[in-house]
Amino acid sequence: LRIWPLYYFLGFFSLVILPYISVLNIPIWQAELQNNYLTQIILYIAFLPNVAVSFFGTIPHANQVWSIGVEEQFYLIWPLIVKYSRNIWHAIFKTMGIYLLIKLILIAVTMTYESNASVSASLFQWSELVKYTRIDCMAIGAIGAALLYYYPKPLKPFYHLASQCLLYITCLFFLIYGGVTGGFLWHFNQEIFAIFSTLIILNIATNHRSIYKLQNKSLDYLGKISYGLYMYHCLCIAIAFYLVNQ
């Protein structure tokens, strides 16, 4: 609940106040905002900003809030999946399997109808929605958590020094080059990064020999203000651009 006040404040500010501040208007985004304006506000209030972004485009200066919607959806959906599943592993892999199947179907259909502009545009919106739910990424993280809780032994090889070095070097390489930039695997960059993130989090949180430590006062402080930095950064960048250009 602590993230709600800033979420709603930034949403109100971006959707209701900022459109009337001309110096911060971005014409392309502003035009997108005016289309289905009321629908976007309702989706934002209902913690569905990822749906708004997928179907109606960027929310000026608040596009990053799609991930807050995903976080809240995670808190709503995953406890129910776990509660009503007899087997946690079946729940995780079924959920991820259904998601990936839908994603593969959308990829195949989009490629088939790529030359049809109207059909392609509609499919693109649905593909964006699938991308902006991150259900499979949550499932990958759940696999890591379940392994740690039920079967920690398979994780031990990832705790070795050589494994950690390889992990960080590979992850750095992917970050520098933006992941897979071509071919079929390009569609699964988020899953690749989710695997990296899961292994890194497991090492930092549970491996006392982790080569990367986060326990220090500076990072503790940054952790406390990171949500605010994340939520305000787009607006601050827009203001900085305006001031520099004066």
PDB file of C-alpha atoms in Angstrom, residues 3-4 7-8 42-51 65-66 68-70 72-73:
ATOM      1  CA  ILE A   3       3.482   2.651  -3.238  1.00  0.00           C
ATOM      2  CA  TRP A   4      -0.098   3.727  -3.909  1.00  0.00           C
ATOM      3  CA  TYR A   7       1.451   6.059  -8.034  1.00  0.00           C
ATOM      4  CA  TYR A   8      -1.849   7.931  -7.927  1.00  0.00           C
ATOM      5  CA  ILE A  42     -10.029   4.293 -15.683  1.00  0.00           C
ATOM      6  CA  LEU A  43      -7.302   1.768 -16.517  1.00  0.00           C
ATOM      7  CA  TYR A  44      -4.804   3.778 -14.510  1.00  0.00           C
ATOM      8  CA  ILE A  45      -7.104   3.950 -11.481  1.00  0.00           C
ATOM      9  CA  ALA A  46      -7.690   0.176 -11.725  1.00  0.00           C
ATOM     10  CA  PHE A  47      -3.926  -0.520 -11.644  1.00  0.00           C
ATOM     11  CA  LEU A  48      -3.922  -1.544 -15.307  1.00  0.00           C
ATOM     12  CA  PRO A  49      -1.462   1.006 -16.745  1.00  0.00           C
ATOM     13  CA  ASN A  50       0.240  -1.759 -18.726  1.00  0.00           C
ATOM     14  CA  VAL A  51      -3.034  -2.307 -20.590  1.00  0.00           C
ATOM     15  CA  VAL A  65       4.190   3.111 -14.188  1.00  0.00           C
ATOM     16  CA  TRP A  66       3.264   0.095 -16.343  1.00  0.00           C
ATOM     17  CA  ILE A  68       3.828  -0.771 -10.978  1.00  0.00           C
ATOM     18  CA  GLY A  69       0.656  -2.199 -12.474  1.00  0.00           C
ATOM     19  CA  VAL A  70       2.461  -5.468 -13.153  1.00  0.00           C
ATOM     20  CA  GLU A  72       0.140  -5.085  -8.168  1.00  0.00           C
ATOM     21  CA  GLN A  73      -1.245  -7.683 -10.589  1.00  0.00           C
TER      22      GLN A  73
END
